[in-house]
mmCIF file of C-alpha atoms and ligand atoms in Angstrom:
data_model
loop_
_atom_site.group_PDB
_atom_site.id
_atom_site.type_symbol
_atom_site.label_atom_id
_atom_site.label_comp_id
_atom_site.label_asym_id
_atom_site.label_seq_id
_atom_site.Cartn_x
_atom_site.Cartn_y
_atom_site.Cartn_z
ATOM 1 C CA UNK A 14 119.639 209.214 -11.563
ATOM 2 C CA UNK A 15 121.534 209.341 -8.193
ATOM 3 C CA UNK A 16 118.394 207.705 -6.163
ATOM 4 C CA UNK A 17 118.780 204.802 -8.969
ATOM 5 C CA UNK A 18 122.177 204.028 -8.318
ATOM 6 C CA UNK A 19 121.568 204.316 -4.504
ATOM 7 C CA UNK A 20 118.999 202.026 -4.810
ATOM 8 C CA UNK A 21 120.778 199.564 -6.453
ATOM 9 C CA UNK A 22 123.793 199.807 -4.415
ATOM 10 C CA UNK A 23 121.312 199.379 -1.445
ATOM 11 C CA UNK A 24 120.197 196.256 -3.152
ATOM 12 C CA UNK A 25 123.305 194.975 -3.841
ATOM 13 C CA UNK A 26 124.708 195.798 0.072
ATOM 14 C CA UNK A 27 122.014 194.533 1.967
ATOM 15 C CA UNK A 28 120.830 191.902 0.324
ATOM 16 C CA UNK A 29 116.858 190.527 -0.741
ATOM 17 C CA UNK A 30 115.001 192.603 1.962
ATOM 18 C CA UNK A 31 112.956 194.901 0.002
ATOM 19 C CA UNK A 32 109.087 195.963 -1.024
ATOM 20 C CA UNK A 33 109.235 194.693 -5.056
ATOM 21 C CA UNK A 34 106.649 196.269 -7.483
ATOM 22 C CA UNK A 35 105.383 192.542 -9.266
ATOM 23 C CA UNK A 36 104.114 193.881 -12.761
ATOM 24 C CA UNK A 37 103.601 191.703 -16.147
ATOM 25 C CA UNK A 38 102.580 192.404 -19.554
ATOM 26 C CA UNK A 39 102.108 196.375 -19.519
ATOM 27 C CA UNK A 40 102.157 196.137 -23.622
ATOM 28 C CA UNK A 41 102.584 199.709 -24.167
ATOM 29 C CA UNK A 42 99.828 201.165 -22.229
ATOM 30 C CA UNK A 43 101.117 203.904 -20.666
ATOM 31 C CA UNK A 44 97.868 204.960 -19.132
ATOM 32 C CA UNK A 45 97.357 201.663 -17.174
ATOM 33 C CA UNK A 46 100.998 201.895 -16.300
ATOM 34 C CA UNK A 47 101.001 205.132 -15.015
ATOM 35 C CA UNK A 48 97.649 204.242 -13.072
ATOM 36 C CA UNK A 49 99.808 201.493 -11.603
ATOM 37 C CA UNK A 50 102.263 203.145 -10.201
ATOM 38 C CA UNK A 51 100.277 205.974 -8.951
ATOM 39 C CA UNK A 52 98.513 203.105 -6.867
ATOM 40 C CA UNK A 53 101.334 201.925 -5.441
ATOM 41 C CA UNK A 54 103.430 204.957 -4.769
ATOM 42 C CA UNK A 55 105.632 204.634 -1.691
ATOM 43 C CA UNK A 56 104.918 200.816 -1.470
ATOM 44 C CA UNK A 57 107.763 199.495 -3.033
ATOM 45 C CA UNK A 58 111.615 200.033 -3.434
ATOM 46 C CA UNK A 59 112.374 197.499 -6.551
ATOM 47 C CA UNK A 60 110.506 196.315 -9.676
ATOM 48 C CA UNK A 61 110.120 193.071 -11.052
ATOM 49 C CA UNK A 62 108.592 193.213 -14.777
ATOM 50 C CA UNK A 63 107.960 189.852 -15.792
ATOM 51 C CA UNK A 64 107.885 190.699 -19.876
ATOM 52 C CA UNK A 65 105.751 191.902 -22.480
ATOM 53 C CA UNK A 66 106.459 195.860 -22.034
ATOM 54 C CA UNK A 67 105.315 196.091 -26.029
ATOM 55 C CA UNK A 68 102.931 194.629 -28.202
ATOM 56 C CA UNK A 69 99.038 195.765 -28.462
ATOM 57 C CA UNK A 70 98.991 198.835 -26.863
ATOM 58 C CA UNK A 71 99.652 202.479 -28.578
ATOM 59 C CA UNK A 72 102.984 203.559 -25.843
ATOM 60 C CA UNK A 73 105.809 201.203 -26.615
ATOM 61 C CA UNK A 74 108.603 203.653 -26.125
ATOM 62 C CA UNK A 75 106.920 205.563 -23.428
ATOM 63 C CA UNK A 76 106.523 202.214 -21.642
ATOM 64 C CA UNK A 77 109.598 200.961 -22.109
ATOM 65 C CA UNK A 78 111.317 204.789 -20.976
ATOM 66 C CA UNK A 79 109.191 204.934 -17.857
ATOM 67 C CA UNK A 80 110.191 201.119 -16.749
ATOM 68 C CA UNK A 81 113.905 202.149 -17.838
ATOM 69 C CA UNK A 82 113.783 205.437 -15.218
ATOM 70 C CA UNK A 83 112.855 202.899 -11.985
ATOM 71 C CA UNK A 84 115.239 200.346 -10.335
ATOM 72 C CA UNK A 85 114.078 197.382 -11.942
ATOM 73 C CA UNK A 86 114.803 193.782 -13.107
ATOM 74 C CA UNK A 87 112.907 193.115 -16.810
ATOM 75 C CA UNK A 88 112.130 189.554 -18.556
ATOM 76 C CA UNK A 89 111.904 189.052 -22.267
ATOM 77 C CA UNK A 90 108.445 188.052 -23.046
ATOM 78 C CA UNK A 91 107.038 186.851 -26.413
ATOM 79 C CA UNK A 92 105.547 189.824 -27.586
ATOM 80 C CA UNK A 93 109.096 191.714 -26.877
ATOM 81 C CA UNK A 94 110.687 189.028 -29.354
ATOM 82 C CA UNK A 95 107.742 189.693 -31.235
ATOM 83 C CA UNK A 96 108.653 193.326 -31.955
ATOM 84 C CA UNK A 97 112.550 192.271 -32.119
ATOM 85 C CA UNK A 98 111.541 190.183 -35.210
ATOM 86 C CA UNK A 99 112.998 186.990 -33.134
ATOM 87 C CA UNK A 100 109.657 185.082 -34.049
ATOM 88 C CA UNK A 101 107.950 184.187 -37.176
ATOM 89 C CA UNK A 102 104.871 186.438 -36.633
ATOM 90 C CA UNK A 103 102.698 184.484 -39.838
ATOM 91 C CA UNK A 104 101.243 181.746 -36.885
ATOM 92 C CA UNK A 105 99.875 185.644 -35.220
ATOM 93 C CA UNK A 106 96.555 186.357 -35.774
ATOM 94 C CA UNK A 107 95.971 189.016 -38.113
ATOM 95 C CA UNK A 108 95.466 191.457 -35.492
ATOM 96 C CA UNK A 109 98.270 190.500 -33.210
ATOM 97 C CA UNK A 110 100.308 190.845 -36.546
ATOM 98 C CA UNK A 111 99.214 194.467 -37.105
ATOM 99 C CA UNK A 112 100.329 195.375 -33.538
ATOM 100 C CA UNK A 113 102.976 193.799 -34.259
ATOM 101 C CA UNK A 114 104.711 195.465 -37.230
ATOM 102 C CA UNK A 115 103.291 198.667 -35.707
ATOM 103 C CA UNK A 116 105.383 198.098 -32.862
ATOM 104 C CA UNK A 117 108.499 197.492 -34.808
ATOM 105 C CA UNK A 118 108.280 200.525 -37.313
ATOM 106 C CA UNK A 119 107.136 202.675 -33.905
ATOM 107 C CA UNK A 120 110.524 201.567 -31.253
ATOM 108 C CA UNK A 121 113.023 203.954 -31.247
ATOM 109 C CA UNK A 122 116.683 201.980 -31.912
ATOM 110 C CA UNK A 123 117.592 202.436 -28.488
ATOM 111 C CA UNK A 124 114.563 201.144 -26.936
ATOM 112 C CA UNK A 125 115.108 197.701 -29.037
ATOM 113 C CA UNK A 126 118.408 197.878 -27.492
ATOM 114 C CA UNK A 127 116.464 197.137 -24.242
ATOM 115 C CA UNK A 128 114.711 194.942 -25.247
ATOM 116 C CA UNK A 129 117.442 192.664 -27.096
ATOM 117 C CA UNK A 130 118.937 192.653 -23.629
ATOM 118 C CA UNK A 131 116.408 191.330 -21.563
ATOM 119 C CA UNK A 132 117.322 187.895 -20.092
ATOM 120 C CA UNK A 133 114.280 185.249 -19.981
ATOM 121 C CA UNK A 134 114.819 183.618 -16.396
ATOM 122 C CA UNK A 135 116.079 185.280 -13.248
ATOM 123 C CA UNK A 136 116.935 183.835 -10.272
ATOM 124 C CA UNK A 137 117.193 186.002 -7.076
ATOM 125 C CA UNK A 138 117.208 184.425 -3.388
ATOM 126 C CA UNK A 139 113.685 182.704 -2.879
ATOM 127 C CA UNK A 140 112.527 183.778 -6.690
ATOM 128 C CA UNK A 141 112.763 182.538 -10.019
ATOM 129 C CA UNK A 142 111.502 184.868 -12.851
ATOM 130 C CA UNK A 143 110.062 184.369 -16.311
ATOM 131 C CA UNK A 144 107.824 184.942 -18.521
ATOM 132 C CA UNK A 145 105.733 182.523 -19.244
ATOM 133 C CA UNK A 146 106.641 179.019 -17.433
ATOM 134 C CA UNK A 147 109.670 177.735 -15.538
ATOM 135 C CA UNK A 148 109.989 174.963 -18.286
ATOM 136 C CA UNK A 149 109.449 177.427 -21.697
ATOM 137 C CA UNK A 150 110.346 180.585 -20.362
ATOM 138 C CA UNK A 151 108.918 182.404 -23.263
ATOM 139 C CA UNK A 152 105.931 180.395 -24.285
ATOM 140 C CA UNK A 153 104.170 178.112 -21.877
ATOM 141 C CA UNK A 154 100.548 179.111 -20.513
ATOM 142 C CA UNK A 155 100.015 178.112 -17.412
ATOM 143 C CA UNK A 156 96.299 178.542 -16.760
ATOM 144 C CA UNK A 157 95.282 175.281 -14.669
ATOM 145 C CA UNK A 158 96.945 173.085 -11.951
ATOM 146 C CA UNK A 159 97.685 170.455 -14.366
ATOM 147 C CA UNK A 160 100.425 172.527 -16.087
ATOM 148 C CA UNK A 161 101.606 173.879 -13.304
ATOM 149 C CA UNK A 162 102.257 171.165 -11.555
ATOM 150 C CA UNK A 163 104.710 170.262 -14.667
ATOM 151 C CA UNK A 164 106.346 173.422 -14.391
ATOM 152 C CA UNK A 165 107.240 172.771 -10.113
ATOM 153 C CA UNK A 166 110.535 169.990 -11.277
ATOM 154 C CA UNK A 167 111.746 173.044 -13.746
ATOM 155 C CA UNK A 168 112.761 175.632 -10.718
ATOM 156 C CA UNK A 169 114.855 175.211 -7.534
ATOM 157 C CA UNK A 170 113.921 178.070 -5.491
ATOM 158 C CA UNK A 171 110.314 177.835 -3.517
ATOM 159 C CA UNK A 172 108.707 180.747 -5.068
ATOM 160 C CA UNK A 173 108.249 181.626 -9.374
ATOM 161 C CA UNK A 174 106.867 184.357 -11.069
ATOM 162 C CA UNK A 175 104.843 184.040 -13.791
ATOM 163 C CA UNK A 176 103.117 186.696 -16.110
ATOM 164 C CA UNK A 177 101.764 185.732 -20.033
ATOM 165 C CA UNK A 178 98.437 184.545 -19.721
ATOM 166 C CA UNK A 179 97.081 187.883 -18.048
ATOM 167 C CA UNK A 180 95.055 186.205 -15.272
ATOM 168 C CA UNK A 181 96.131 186.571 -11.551
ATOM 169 C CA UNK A 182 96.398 183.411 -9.384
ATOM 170 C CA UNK A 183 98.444 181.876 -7.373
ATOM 171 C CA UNK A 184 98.687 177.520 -8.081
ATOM 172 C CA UNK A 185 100.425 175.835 -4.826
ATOM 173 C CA UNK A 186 102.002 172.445 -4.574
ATOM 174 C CA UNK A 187 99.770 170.965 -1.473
ATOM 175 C CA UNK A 188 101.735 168.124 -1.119
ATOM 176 C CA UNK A 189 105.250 165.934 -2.165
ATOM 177 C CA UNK A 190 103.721 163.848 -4.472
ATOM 178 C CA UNK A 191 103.194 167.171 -6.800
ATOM 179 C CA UNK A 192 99.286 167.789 -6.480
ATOM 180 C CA UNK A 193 99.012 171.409 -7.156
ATOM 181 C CA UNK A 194 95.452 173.467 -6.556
ATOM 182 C CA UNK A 195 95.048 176.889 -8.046
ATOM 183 C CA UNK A 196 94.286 179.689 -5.559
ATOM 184 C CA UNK A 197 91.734 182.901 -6.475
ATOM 185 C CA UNK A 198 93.946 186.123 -6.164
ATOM 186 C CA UNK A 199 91.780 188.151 -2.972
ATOM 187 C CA UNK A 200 92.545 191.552 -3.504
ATOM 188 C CA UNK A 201 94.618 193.795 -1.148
ATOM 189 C CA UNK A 202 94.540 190.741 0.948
ATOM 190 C CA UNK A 203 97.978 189.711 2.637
ATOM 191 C CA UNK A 204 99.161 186.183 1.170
ATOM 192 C CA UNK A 205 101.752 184.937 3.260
ATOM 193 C CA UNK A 206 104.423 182.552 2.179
ATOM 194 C CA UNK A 207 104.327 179.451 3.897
ATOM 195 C CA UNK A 208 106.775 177.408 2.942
ATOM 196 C CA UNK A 209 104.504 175.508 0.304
ATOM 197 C CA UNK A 210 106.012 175.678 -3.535
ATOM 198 C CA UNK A 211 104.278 178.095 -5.200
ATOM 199 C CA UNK A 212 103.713 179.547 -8.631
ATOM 200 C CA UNK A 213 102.504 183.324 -8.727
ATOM 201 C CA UNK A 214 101.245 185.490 -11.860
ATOM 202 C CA UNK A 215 100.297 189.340 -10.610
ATOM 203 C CA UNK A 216 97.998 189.616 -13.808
ATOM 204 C CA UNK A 217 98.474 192.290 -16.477
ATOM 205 C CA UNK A 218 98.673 195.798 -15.907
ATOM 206 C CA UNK A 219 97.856 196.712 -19.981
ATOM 207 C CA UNK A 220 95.495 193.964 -21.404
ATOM 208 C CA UNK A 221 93.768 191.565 -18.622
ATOM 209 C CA UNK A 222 91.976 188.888 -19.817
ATOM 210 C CA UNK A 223 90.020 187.800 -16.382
ATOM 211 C CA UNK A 224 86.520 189.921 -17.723
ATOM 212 C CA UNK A 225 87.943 192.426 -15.247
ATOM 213 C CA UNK A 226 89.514 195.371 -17.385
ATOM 214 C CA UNK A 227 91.638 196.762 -13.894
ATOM 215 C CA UNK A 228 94.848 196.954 -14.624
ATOM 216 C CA UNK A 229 96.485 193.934 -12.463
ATOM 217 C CA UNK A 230 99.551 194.078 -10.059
ATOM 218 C CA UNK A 231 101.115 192.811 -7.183
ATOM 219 C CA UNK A 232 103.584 193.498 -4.219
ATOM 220 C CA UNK A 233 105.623 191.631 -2.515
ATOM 221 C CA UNK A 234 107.363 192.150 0.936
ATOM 222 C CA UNK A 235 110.800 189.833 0.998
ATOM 223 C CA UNK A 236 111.561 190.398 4.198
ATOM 224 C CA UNK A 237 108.176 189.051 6.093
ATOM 225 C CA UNK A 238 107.105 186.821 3.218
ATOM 226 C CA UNK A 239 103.778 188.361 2.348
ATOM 227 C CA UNK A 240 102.235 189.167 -1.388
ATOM 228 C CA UNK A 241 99.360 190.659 -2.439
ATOM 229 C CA UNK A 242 97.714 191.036 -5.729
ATOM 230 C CA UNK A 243 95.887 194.183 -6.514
ATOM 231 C CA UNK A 244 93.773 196.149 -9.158
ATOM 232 C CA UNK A 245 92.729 199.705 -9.960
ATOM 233 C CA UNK A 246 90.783 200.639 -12.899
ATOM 234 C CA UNK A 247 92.079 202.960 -14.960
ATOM 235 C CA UNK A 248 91.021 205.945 -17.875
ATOM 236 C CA UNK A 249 90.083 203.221 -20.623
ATOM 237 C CA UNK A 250 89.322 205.732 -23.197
ATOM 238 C CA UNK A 251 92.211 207.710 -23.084
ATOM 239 C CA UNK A 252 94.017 204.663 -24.183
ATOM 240 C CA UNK A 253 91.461 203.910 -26.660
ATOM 241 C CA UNK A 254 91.928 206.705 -28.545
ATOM 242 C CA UNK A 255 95.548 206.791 -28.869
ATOM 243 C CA UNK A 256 95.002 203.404 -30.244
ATOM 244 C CA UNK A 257 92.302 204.377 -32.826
ATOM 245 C CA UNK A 258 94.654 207.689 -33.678
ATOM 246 C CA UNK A 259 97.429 205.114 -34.861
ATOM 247 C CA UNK A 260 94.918 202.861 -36.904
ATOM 248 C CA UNK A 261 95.273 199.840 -34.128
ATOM 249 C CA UNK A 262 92.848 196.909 -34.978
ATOM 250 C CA UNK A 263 89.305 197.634 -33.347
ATOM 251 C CA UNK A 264 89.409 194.501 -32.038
ATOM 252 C CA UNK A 265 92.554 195.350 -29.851
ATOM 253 C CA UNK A 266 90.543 198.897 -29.002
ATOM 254 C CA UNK A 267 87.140 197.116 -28.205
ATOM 255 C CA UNK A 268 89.146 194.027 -25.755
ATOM 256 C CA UNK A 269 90.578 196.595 -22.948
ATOM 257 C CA UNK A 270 87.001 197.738 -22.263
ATOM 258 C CA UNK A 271 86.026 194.056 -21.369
ATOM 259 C CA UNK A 272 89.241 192.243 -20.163
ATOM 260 C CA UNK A 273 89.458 189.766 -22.967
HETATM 261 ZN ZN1 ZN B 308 101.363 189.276 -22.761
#
């Protein structure tokens, strides 16, 4: 507890210049979580999770008490309104839906007391943060140039994190009149900042849906203005089973194995 509040205090004193932890979308698997941060250990000093700490996976509350123990900033995603019971969950598929009310009959009160608290856009220095898109924090895919180059009028700072559609990439504006080209996240690969506008999405640590089952994640260095996306596979099965112990939809089981 004390090297969280110095931490924060740190943040707070001397400003944006700082190693941040980029994660998105860990829905509740601890295992890929865990992997994670294993991964990255003594990389970072802050973490940014860009929503969707519950839904599909069998760990909500660990997931949600392991972000809670880290100096962190958290967005409200959809599937964390999901569990809140802030969305009509009837236009879910059936499966999602299962998850779904498993989720809320499995979070502990004070864990939705997290989650009712989490803000969907943050704004800090060079970054905005959200969800999904600048434009519908909560709900807007962004998976090709088209739609992100909407989403560049809808944020003020030169840099945006994105999470929701659980595919890494990084879509740039190339030039004033708002054409935007989608960039291939190279892995472990410095990406420096240049100046150009850009939109950013780490990828999913618990469910990616790039036929690449790695858990996905990203750091970024404020102070010199470099990111880079990463991945590192992870036990598969041991999620797998916890999700088969608690009756979770086969379908859910059978995706993590094939990043779908
Ligand atoms: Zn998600």
């Amino acid at each position: 507890m004390q090297i969280l509040s110095f931490r924060l205090l740190r943040f707070n004193n001397i400003g944006l210049d700082m190693r941040i932890l980029v994660i998105s979308d860990i829905h509740a698997n601890l295992t890929a979580f865990k992997q994670v941060l294993s991964d990255a250990e003594g990389e970072w000093d802050y973490v940014w999770c860009l929503g969707d700490v519950v839904g599909y996976g069998p760990d909500p509350n660990e997931c949600v008490e392991l972000l809670q123990t880290m100096p962190h900033l958290c967005l409200a995603g959809n599937h964390d309104w999901a569990a809140l019971g802030r969305l009509d969950i009837r236009t879910f598929n059936p499966d999602a839906r299962r998850a779904v009310e498993w989720t809320q009959e499995t979070l502990k009160p004070e864990n939705i007391e997290f989650l009712e608290a989490l803000p969907v856009t943050f704004v800090i220095g060079n970054y905005t943060l959200v969800h999904a898109s600048p434009r519908e924090p909560v709900w807007e895919y962004i998976l090709e140039p088209l739609v992100a180059a909407l989403n560049f009028p809808h944020f003020e700072t030169p840099y945006c994190f994105v999470g929701h559609t659980h595919q890494p990439v990084i879509y740039e504006q190339v030039s004033t009149n708002g054409d935007t080209r989608a960039r291939e996240p190279r892995y472990r690969e410095a990406h420096k900042m240049n100046g150009q506008r850009q939109i950013i999405n780490p990828g999913s640590i618990g469910q990616p849906r790039d036929q690449n089952p790695d858990a996905a994640y990203g750091i970024l260095d404020t102070e010199t203005g470099v990111f880079e996306h990463r991945r590192i596979p992870y036990d598969i099965a041991d999620v797998q089973s916890r999700m088969r112990d608690y009756g979770l939809p086969d379908r859910l089981v059978t995706r993590l194995e094939h990043g779908w």
